[in-house]
Each structure stands twice: as C-alpha cells, then as structure tokens.
Amino acid sequence: MPEYKNKPYWQVGVSKPHIPIQNLPQNLPKSVDVVIIGAGFTGLATALHLLRAGQTVALFDAMSIGDGASGRNGGMVGPSLHKLGLDGLTRKYGAEKAMAILQEGMNAISYFKNFIEKENINCDLQMTGRFRGVNNKKALETVIRDSENLMTLDGFRFDVIERGDVPSEIGSDLYHGGVVYHQDGGLNPFKLQCELVRKVLSLGGVLFENTPVGTTQKKPGGIQVETPEGTILAKNVVVASNGYTKRFAPGTRRYFSKRLLPLTSAMIATEELPKETIDRLFPNKRMHGGNHRLVQYYRASPDHKRVLFGARGTDARDRASINGPVLKMHLCKIFPELEKVKVDYSWSGKVAYTFDHAPHLGEHDGLYFAMGYCGSGVTRTIYLAQKLAKRILGEDGYETAFDDLPFETKPFYSGTPWFMPPLLKWHSFLDQIEGN
Ligand SMILES: Cc1cc2nc3c(=O)[nH]c(=O)nc-3n(C[C@H](O)[C@H](O)[C@H](O)COP(=O)(O)OP(=O)(O)OC[C@H]3O[C@@H](n4cnc5c(N)ncnc54)[C@H](O)[C@@H]3O)c2cc1C
C-alpha cells in the first residue's frame, strides 16, 4: 500500500498566520455587526469588505484554516463559465439571460485579478491560460463551436489547437486537439487563504477556529448565534459554509443544506520530477482538463516541480489511502510515463453543487449567503463576496445575474446526495467506453 502524506501539498513551506484569539468563553464578543459562519474564501473576503466599511465582524470556522475547500483546492482560476454552456442556458432562460450569466464569469475573473493586484497578495498567481483537450474529432468540433459562440463576451479569447499542435500544449497522446482559454491561470490557494486571514485580523476581525456555529435565532436587536463558547448577538449573519453546511450543524439551516449537493473533490501531488519531464508534459505551464464526464483537472505546481492532479473523490470520508490510488490510475491514463512516479501527497475536501449548476447568493429569512460554486469557487467566491458585502451594507452595485435564479431543491432531498455514487460510477463507465 503506497504511503502518502495525508495533507495538501499547498501547505508545504507556507506558515499559517498566528490567530491571537483563544477559544475561551471570555474572548467571545457579546455582540458584533456581523457574524460569519465559515472562514473560507467566501467568509474571509466578505469580512474584508465589511471591516473596511467600519463594521465589527466575528468569523467562526468549525475546522482549522486550510481544512476547508478554500485552502486545499486545485488553485485554478478562470471565468468558470456555467456548466450548461450557452446552448443549455439559452434553452433554460432565453438568450439574453444566458449571456448575462456567462458574462458574470468574465466579470469574476477580471475582478479577481484586480483584487489580487490591488491587495498585493502573494499567492503565486500565474495567468498562463488553460488547455481543454478533447479526445475525438466530433468533440473538437463541439468545443470550437461552443467557444466561438462565447466571442461576444467581454474579454473572452481562445485559440484552437489542432491535432498536430497538441504536443506544444501537453505531453499526452490522449488528445485529438483542444482549445486554449487565455483568461485562466493558477495559484496556491492556501497562500491566498492565509493572506486573507492576515488582512482580516489586521483590520480588527475576530476569528475563532475549531468552533462550529449551532443555531441562529432572531431576537430583538438582531440574531442570536450559538457557539460552543457561548452566544453572540449579531445585527447580520452570513452563511459561508458551502460544502460543509450540513456536516457541522446537521439540524440547522436546513434551507441551505436542502439546496446543496456536497461532493468530494480529491487531489494528489507527485514527487518532484526532472525539469525536462515537466517541460514536456506541460510546455506552457497551463491549467488542464479534458472532456471526461467525471471532472478531472491537472497542472504543474507553481514551482514547476510536481504534477498536481484532481478528480471526484471516491471516498466521501476523505481517506487519502483510498482516493490516492484511484487518482494515480486516472493520471497515468493521461501520462502513462508517470506509472513509476511516486505520489507524495493525497488530500480531499468538499465542494457544493446546486441543482441548476449556478452559485447562489442573497438573503433568506434574515441570513445572508453565498454558496454553491459547483466545484469552481476560487474566482467566484472572491467576486461574489464583494457583491454580498455591498448588499449587506446597502451599497449600490450588488446586483448579479444570479440574483433572480430560484435556489432549487428537489422533493425528499435533505442534503445527502445518496444518488451521486451510482451516477458517478455510470459516468466513469461512459468515460471508459469513450476512451477517456
Ligand atoms: C480538492 C478540491 C479542488 C478544487 N479545485 C478548484 C479549482 O481548481 N478551482 C476552483 O475554482 N475551485 C476549486 N475547488 C472549489 C473551491 O475550493 C470552493 O468552491 C471554494 O473554496 C468555496 O469556498 P467557501 O469559502 O465558500 O467554502 P469553504 O472553503 O469550504 O469554507 C467553508 C467553511 O465553513 C466551515 N463551516 C461549515 N459549517 C460550519 C459551522 N456550522 N460553523 C462554523 N464553520 C462552519 C467549514 O469548516 C469550512 O471551513 C476545489 C475544491 C476542492 C475540495
């Protein structure tokens, strides 16, 4: 059985910020303007805006910084255009709304790049683009046509990679061609999360780790929030718990857990490889994904020494020893030459899908929320957090194309997507027969 370090590669050599508050009842403020449940990108970026506007903010996270999805993802940024594509969205909402939803993706990445620059955040951001490979001629025609349809979006740019040019993009025989999207890039998500924590703390934000928030109850003067350290009264509460919403407070905030499908996304990082190998596999150091039905994403590490590969995790309990070998097998289908290469790190976390494949934000029954990024949240959390903060502050410019989308649930669904494992197995079977 291979020995993996069961932790995200992203933490190697990165020091976590010192969080001064000890989890003691006497340190819990009696009241604040805003309590935020969850200190991932959504919670932290919302806090940053609110603190700058002079609000008092207390953040609570049920785990340690770096243990939620924000500190352990693939670090891929981009427009994260909608999973349904232009055709699917047009069928569902009409042409105008479809374009407005897709344009939000472009707005998000442009906002994100400015944010990182303006805040002077060192998180190894490299805007190297993304290669989307496809393994047959028909799929290539489809991806080219879909990309052409997006050319009316502000800032959208792509290049077609024909079969003969594939080696200039990737050292794999799997692909028949593909497209390069130029608005994408990669970063170290743990570095980004740590930087956000430092900023929030320096602005006077109070952060409690390992402190799961229980019930929230409307009271005169605000909302009473229950924590293991006691209760705190908030004028406003933000729910930023995304894929972990049901796990830490199963009987509470059911409105949200009934609308989210928490799924495991898992990653591995190989041992350090020779420079020539990385240069051959990833000539342009882009982000990568294929036309697999089961999501797969991969890239070189920011220092260009390792291969990082991610996919749906087969083990919902986040056991590295179970997810790791399955991911290694998928990785070797793309790069057979990595068969003998050792995997050093294996880890996973929870993403939250929604029934309409769109993120949702707004206010429900006195609770503000932004969630349901469908596995693509690095860019969108930062963008939507700023929109949510504006909404809480009553500022202009909070509107998004997602605001009027109904946050759907399904009959009898209570927050555990029991139907997903067989569906994922079916998709895996289809991938096999389609040569992926
Ligand atoms: C392995 C993996 C790879 C991914 N790759 C990418 C990628 O390459 N690009 C991309 O765009 N997206 C990626 N994602 C998705 C992305 O990480 C998420 O969409 C994003 O981080 C969500 O941020 P968040 O702050 O909303 O949620 P999270 O970062 O998950 O934070 C939610 C926090 O809420 C806390 N919480 C929950 N309940 C409570 C409670 N009751 N009390 C207190 N705290 C609570 C949790 O402890 C958790 O820390 C990936 C995700 C994973 C897991």
XYZ file of C-alpha atoms and ligand atoms in Angstrom:
489
model
C 0.000 0.000 0.000
C 1.575 3.351 -1.015
C 2.419 5.796 1.777
C 1.020 9.250 1.153
C 1.246 12.333 3.270
C -2.406 12.951 4.021
C -2.256 16.711 3.693
C -2.467 19.286 0.916
C 0.777 19.887 -0.921
C -0.103 23.608 -0.728
C 0.848 23.788 2.928
C 4.472 22.787 2.329
C 6.705 25.685 3.383
C 3.773 28.062 3.965
C 3.295 29.288 7.512
C -0.206 29.682 8.792
C -0.986 33.078 10.326
C -0.977 33.333 14.094
C -4.585 33.612 15.252
C -4.456 35.507 18.557
C -7.900 34.671 19.930
C -8.001 31.608 22.165
C -11.227 29.650 22.139
C -12.408 30.722 25.572
C -15.867 31.993 26.511
C -14.404 35.242 27.912
C -12.940 36.047 24.484
C -16.281 35.849 22.725
C -17.624 39.336 21.959
C -21.146 39.870 23.313
C -22.296 41.452 20.093
C -20.982 42.420 16.655
C -22.385 43.885 13.477
C -21.818 40.676 11.503
C -21.180 37.041 12.382
C -19.771 34.960 9.533
C -20.176 31.186 9.580
C -17.194 29.720 7.701
C -13.713 31.174 7.158
C -13.039 30.008 3.611
C -12.684 32.463 0.724
C -16.372 33.434 0.899
C -16.331 34.235 4.602
C -12.926 35.905 4.633
C -13.474 38.070 1.555
C -16.899 39.166 2.835
C -15.301 40.034 6.185
C -12.604 42.084 4.483
C -15.143 44.346 2.760
C -17.307 44.727 5.843
C -14.324 45.581 8.074
C -13.132 48.198 5.605
C -16.617 49.731 5.785
C -16.258 50.040 9.561
C -18.358 47.032 10.623
C -17.374 44.793 13.541
C -17.046 41.191 12.378
C -16.607 37.812 14.097
C -15.808 34.750 11.969
C -16.249 31.183 13.132
C -14.910 28.075 11.459
C -15.706 24.551 12.534
C -12.254 23.416 11.364
C -8.747 24.908 11.189
C -7.733 27.359 8.491
C -6.709 25.276 5.476
C -9.006 22.349 6.232
C -11.997 23.591 4.190
C -12.092 23.631 0.381
C -10.532 27.089 0.077
C -7.096 26.101 1.348
C -6.882 22.753 -0.453
C -8.285 23.129 -3.965
C -6.575 22.912 -7.362
C -5.810 26.628 -7.318
C -7.198 27.053 -10.825
C -8.746 30.409 -11.619
C -10.751 31.479 -14.633
C -14.181 32.620 -15.746
C -15.742 29.314 -14.571
C -18.411 29.693 -17.210
C -21.638 27.858 -16.497
C -21.640 24.032 -16.782
C -24.693 24.095 -19.084
C -22.905 26.228 -21.699
C -24.605 28.761 -23.934
C -26.992 26.247 -25.535
C -28.143 24.764 -22.248
C -28.567 28.157 -20.616
C -30.447 29.577 -23.601
C -32.872 26.660 -23.521
C -33.454 27.224 -19.804
C -33.501 31.026 -19.515
C -33.531 32.560 -23.031
C -30.651 34.130 -24.950
C -30.319 37.414 -23.051
C -30.229 35.885 -19.581
C -27.874 33.146 -20.792
C -25.336 35.743 -21.960
C -25.743 37.735 -18.736
C -24.961 34.628 -16.650
C -21.913 33.816 -18.776
C -20.700 37.415 -18.642
C -20.621 37.121 -14.835
C -17.793 34.603 -15.300
C -15.758 37.172 -17.205
C -16.596 39.849 -14.625
C -15.498 37.483 -11.876
C -12.044 36.737 -13.300
C -11.392 40.351 -14.134
C -12.464 41.409 -10.612
C -10.322 38.617 -9.144
C -7.128 39.639 -10.956
C -7.584 43.273 -9.867
C -8.305 42.174 -6.315
C -5.071 40.165 -6.042
C -3.088 43.034 -7.513
C -4.744 45.809 -5.505
C -4.485 43.862 -2.244
C -0.886 42.978 -3.095
C -1.447 39.300 -2.288
C 1.424 36.923 -2.926
C -0.220 33.614 -3.793
C 1.892 32.520 -6.794
C -0.764 33.652 -9.281
C 0.364 32.828 -12.826
C -2.127 33.657 -15.599
C -0.828 31.021 -18.019
C -4.161 30.028 -19.608
C -5.959 26.698 -19.737
C -5.846 23.908 -22.320
C -9.057 21.966 -22.686
C -8.176 18.796 -24.528
C -10.716 16.550 -26.243
C -10.178 13.002 -27.390
C -12.088 12.863 -30.674
C -12.889 14.891 -33.785
C -16.567 15.400 -33.001
C -15.795 16.691 -29.507
C -13.259 19.089 -31.012
C -15.858 20.496 -33.402
C -18.261 20.954 -30.495
C -15.766 22.704 -28.237
C -14.712 25.033 -31.075
C -18.326 25.894 -31.892
C -19.142 26.471 -28.207
C -16.111 28.721 -27.822
C -16.973 30.718 -30.965
C -20.437 31.359 -29.515
C -18.793 32.979 -26.498
C -16.810 35.517 -28.507
C -19.416 38.211 -27.778
C -18.499 38.054 -24.079
C -16.349 40.978 -22.977
C -12.740 39.840 -22.633
C -13.198 36.260 -23.933
C -10.373 34.898 -26.095
C -9.452 31.381 -27.228
C -7.209 29.551 -29.681
C -7.880 26.276 -31.443
C -5.229 23.581 -31.092
C -5.349 21.108 -33.968
C -4.146 17.549 -33.586
C -0.636 18.198 -34.914
C -0.089 21.024 -32.424
C -1.146 19.093 -29.320
C 2.491 18.336 -28.252
C 3.065 22.087 -27.967
C 0.370 22.125 -25.248
C 0.639 18.789 -23.465
C 2.843 15.699 -23.428
C -0.016 13.221 -23.793
C -1.292 11.093 -26.697
C -4.821 11.131 -25.305
C -5.985 14.245 -27.092
C -7.179 14.815 -30.609
C -6.959 18.593 -30.206
C -8.496 21.230 -27.993
C -8.811 24.894 -27.218
C -6.735 27.247 -25.116
C -8.586 29.741 -22.945
C -6.435 32.740 -22.195
C -8.287 34.145 -19.184
C -7.286 31.308 -16.852
C -4.395 30.690 -14.508
C -3.246 29.059 -11.314
C -2.198 29.936 -7.769
C -1.503 28.451 -4.346
C -4.917 28.565 -2.611
C -3.523 28.074 0.899
C -1.276 31.111 0.462
C -4.317 33.105 -0.661
C -6.353 31.962 2.329
C -3.543 32.790 4.771
C -3.162 36.255 3.266
C -6.889 36.896 3.608
C -6.764 35.781 7.255
C -3.862 38.182 7.937
C -5.763 41.068 6.371
C -8.965 40.308 8.272
C -7.077 40.093 11.586
C -5.134 43.285 10.906
C -8.415 45.139 10.348
C -9.729 44.003 13.729
C -11.756 40.973 12.635
C -12.145 38.292 15.308
C -11.615 34.696 14.162
C -12.438 31.532 16.089
C -11.162 28.280 14.554
C -12.499 24.835 15.503
C -15.730 26.486 16.622
C -18.844 25.125 14.913
C -21.773 27.511 14.954
C -25.041 25.898 16.042
C -28.447 27.510 15.790
C -29.235 31.087 14.862
C -32.359 32.687 16.273
C -33.998 36.043 15.598
C -34.116 38.166 18.778
C -34.861 41.801 19.487
C -31.806 43.728 18.251
C -30.515 41.066 15.908
C -29.780 37.376 15.546
C -28.530 35.258 18.421
C -25.807 32.893 17.296
C -24.923 29.820 19.311
C -21.299 28.685 19.554
C -19.503 26.247 21.897
C -18.055 29.322 23.658
C -21.495 30.850 24.303
C -23.916 33.041 22.378
C -23.200 36.188 20.426
C -25.699 38.730 19.111
C -25.229 39.903 15.520
C -27.097 42.510 13.506
C -26.452 40.346 10.461
C -25.297 36.775 9.847
C -23.522 35.455 6.754
C -23.698 31.741 5.949
C -20.429 30.898 4.142
C -20.289 27.179 4.901
C -20.663 25.858 1.317
C -19.873 22.102 1.054
C -19.711 21.705 4.848
C -23.114 23.246 5.621
C -24.780 20.019 6.718
C -21.743 18.338 8.251
C -21.188 20.637 11.202
C -24.706 21.679 12.091
C -26.943 18.987 10.589
C -30.214 20.064 12.158
C -29.809 23.775 11.432
C -30.005 25.980 8.358
C -31.873 23.229 6.522
C -32.972 25.695 3.845
C -29.367 25.723 2.600
C -28.432 22.061 3.037
C -31.565 21.050 1.106
C -30.276 23.064 -1.839
C -26.614 21.964 -1.844
C -25.057 18.701 -3.026
C -21.805 18.212 -1.107
C -19.338 16.159 -3.154
C -15.770 15.070 -2.537
C -13.076 16.523 -4.724
C -9.674 14.898 -4.279
C -6.125 15.680 -5.322
C -2.655 14.168 -5.461
C 0.801 15.694 -5.895
C 3.622 13.606 -7.311
C 7.170 13.590 -6.050
C 9.499 16.176 -7.593
C 10.210 15.376 -11.235
C 13.082 16.339 -13.543
C 12.643 19.732 -15.236
C 12.675 18.066 -18.706
C 9.706 15.882 -17.717
C 7.595 18.815 -16.506
C 8.577 20.882 -19.551
C 7.494 18.070 -21.863
C 4.194 17.334 -20.045
C 3.273 20.997 -19.539
C 5.180 23.044 -22.156
C 3.248 26.266 -21.396
C 2.549 25.584 -17.717
C -1.164 25.948 -18.337
C -4.094 24.593 -16.341
C -5.586 21.441 -17.895
C -8.817 19.480 -18.191
C -10.300 17.084 -20.706
C -13.741 16.118 -21.995
C -14.189 13.477 -19.309
C -17.675 13.171 -17.858
C -16.051 12.705 -14.464
C -14.351 16.029 -13.774
C -10.550 15.866 -13.935
C -8.156 18.791 -13.589
C -4.383 18.885 -13.556
C -1.393 21.186 -13.726
C 2.211 21.619 -12.743
C 2.858 23.004 -9.263
C 3.684 26.741 -9.241
C 7.403 25.920 -8.841
C 7.107 23.587 -11.869
C 8.485 20.590 -9.983
C 5.473 18.325 -9.439
C 2.318 17.224 -11.205
C -0.919 18.006 -9.363
C -3.985 16.039 -10.376
C -7.562 16.267 -9.139
C -10.857 14.468 -9.724
C -14.032 13.432 -7.926
C -13.042 11.519 -4.794
C -14.420 8.011 -4.464
C -14.162 8.145 -0.663
C -16.577 10.577 0.950
C -14.682 10.178 4.252
C -11.625 11.856 2.727
C -9.241 8.914 3.217
C -6.071 9.617 1.248
C -5.238 5.910 1.055
C -8.483 5.258 -0.868
C -8.695 8.360 -3.076
C -4.956 8.478 -3.832
C -4.557 5.224 -5.834
C -7.698 5.918 -7.916
C -6.406 9.369 -8.834
C -2.977 7.969 -9.686
C -4.644 5.481 -12.041
C -6.533 8.302 -13.836
C -3.362 10.399 -14.019
C -1.480 7.546 -15.687
C -4.176 7.231 -18.367
C -3.211 10.756 -19.438
C 0.524 10.410 -18.813
C 1.477 6.671 -18.910
C 5.118 7.633 -18.318
C 4.205 8.589 -14.719
C 3.353 4.976 -13.803
C 6.528 4.530 -11.743
C 6.455 8.006 -10.249
C 5.731 8.257 -6.518
C 2.794 10.218 -5.160
C 3.865 12.297 -2.150
C 0.612 13.999 -1.106
C -3.043 12.998 -1.262
C -5.940 15.032 0.134
C -9.550 15.945 -0.477
C -12.338 18.311 0.520
C -15.969 19.135 -0.098
C -17.419 21.177 -2.925
C -21.112 22.082 -3.181
C -23.103 21.594 -6.364
C -26.559 23.052 -6.906
C -29.479 21.671 -8.880
C -29.212 24.418 -11.515
C -25.367 24.351 -11.679
C -25.188 28.021 -10.652
C -23.871 29.644 -7.490
C -26.467 31.386 -5.332
C -26.271 34.445 -3.125
C -28.676 36.720 -1.355
C -30.695 36.711 1.824
C -33.049 34.106 3.241
C -35.038 34.576 6.426
C -32.567 37.110 7.812
C -29.439 35.124 6.849
C -27.168 36.377 4.068
C -25.440 33.710 1.992
C -23.166 32.980 -0.983
C -22.574 29.318 -1.888
C -22.944 26.504 -4.400
C -19.936 27.218 -6.604
C -20.203 23.766 -8.224
C -16.510 22.963 -7.832
C -15.303 26.258 -9.354
C -15.112 28.676 -6.488
C -11.701 30.288 -6.304
C -12.590 33.195 -8.569
C -16.306 33.305 -7.859
C -16.075 33.331 -4.041
C -13.919 36.456 -4.112
C -16.192 38.146 -6.665
C -19.500 37.230 -5.048
C -18.275 38.004 -1.508
C -17.799 41.600 -2.558
C -21.319 41.651 -4.027
C -22.736 40.157 -0.827
C -20.915 42.708 1.346
C -22.341 45.531 -0.773
C -25.805 44.077 -0.304
C -25.365 43.921 3.485
C -24.017 47.463 3.561
C -26.852 48.740 1.369
C -24.365 49.944 -1.253
C -25.036 50.217 -4.981
C -23.652 47.671 -7.413
C -24.537 44.486 -5.533
C -26.643 43.044 -8.348
C -25.561 39.921 -10.260
C -27.146 37.835 -12.975
C -27.563 35.043 -10.389
C -29.848 37.082 -8.108
C -33.184 36.092 -9.610
C -32.392 32.413 -10.243
C -34.586 30.277 -7.986
C -32.453 28.353 -5.458
C -33.946 24.959 -6.237
C -34.318 21.859 -4.135
C -35.964 18.520 -5.032
C -38.717 16.585 -3.302
C -37.372 14.341 -0.492
C -33.834 15.748 -0.816
C -32.413 16.621 2.599
C -28.755 17.369 1.899
C -27.138 13.963 1.392
C -26.725 13.198 -2.315
C -27.125 9.421 -1.964
C -27.856 9.176 -5.698
C -24.438 10.545 -6.701
C -22.159 7.480 -6.186
C -24.118 5.335 -8.723
C -24.297 8.312 -11.106
C -20.545 8.866 -10.833
C -19.944 5.145 -11.465
C -22.112 5.393 -14.581
C -20.146 8.440 -15.790
C -16.898 6.596 -15.125
C -18.167 3.667 -17.215
C -19.112 6.043 -20.067
C -15.666 7.657 -19.865
C -14.111 4.223 -20.278
C -16.100 3.348 -23.371
C -15.468 6.791 -24.828
C -11.707 6.216 -24.442
C -11.107 8.686 -21.588
C -9.901 19.217 -3.851
C -10.605 20.442 -4.377
C -10.179 21.015 -5.584
C -10.814 22.169 -6.068
N -10.268 22.801 -7.159
C -10.745 24.012 -7.534
C -10.080 24.740 -8.539
O -9.019 24.361 -9.039
N -10.625 25.925 -8.923
C -11.771 26.408 -8.354
O -12.240 27.478 -8.759
N -12.399 25.737 -7.359
C -11.895 24.576 -6.913
N -12.493 23.920 -5.861
C -13.679 24.515 -5.242
C -13.325 25.667 -4.298
O -12.295 25.293 -3.431
C -14.576 26.060 -3.485
O -15.642 26.349 -4.369
C -14.337 27.283 -2.617
O -13.149 27.174 -1.887
C -15.513 27.502 -1.674
O -15.137 28.447 -0.713
P -16.071 28.713 0.537
O -15.388 29.713 1.373
O -17.445 29.029 0.081
O -16.159 27.295 1.264
P -15.030 26.534 2.116
O -13.672 26.971 1.777
O -15.332 25.085 2.037
O -15.302 27.054 3.570
C -16.483 26.719 4.260
C -16.094 26.666 5.724
O -17.296 26.661 6.503
C -16.991 25.995 7.699
N -18.234 25.620 8.356
C -19.219 24.812 7.902
N -20.207 24.716 8.802
C -19.844 25.491 9.848
C -20.443 25.800 11.098
N -21.624 25.284 11.460
N -19.788 26.611 11.943
C -18.575 27.143 11.621
N -17.975 26.881 10.435
C -18.594 26.065 9.570
C -16.148 24.809 7.257
O -15.368 24.323 8.328
C -15.332 25.413 6.108
O -14.023 25.750 6.504
C -11.922 22.734 -5.368
C -12.354 22.150 -4.182
C -11.709 21.015 -3.686
C -12.188 20.399 -2.386
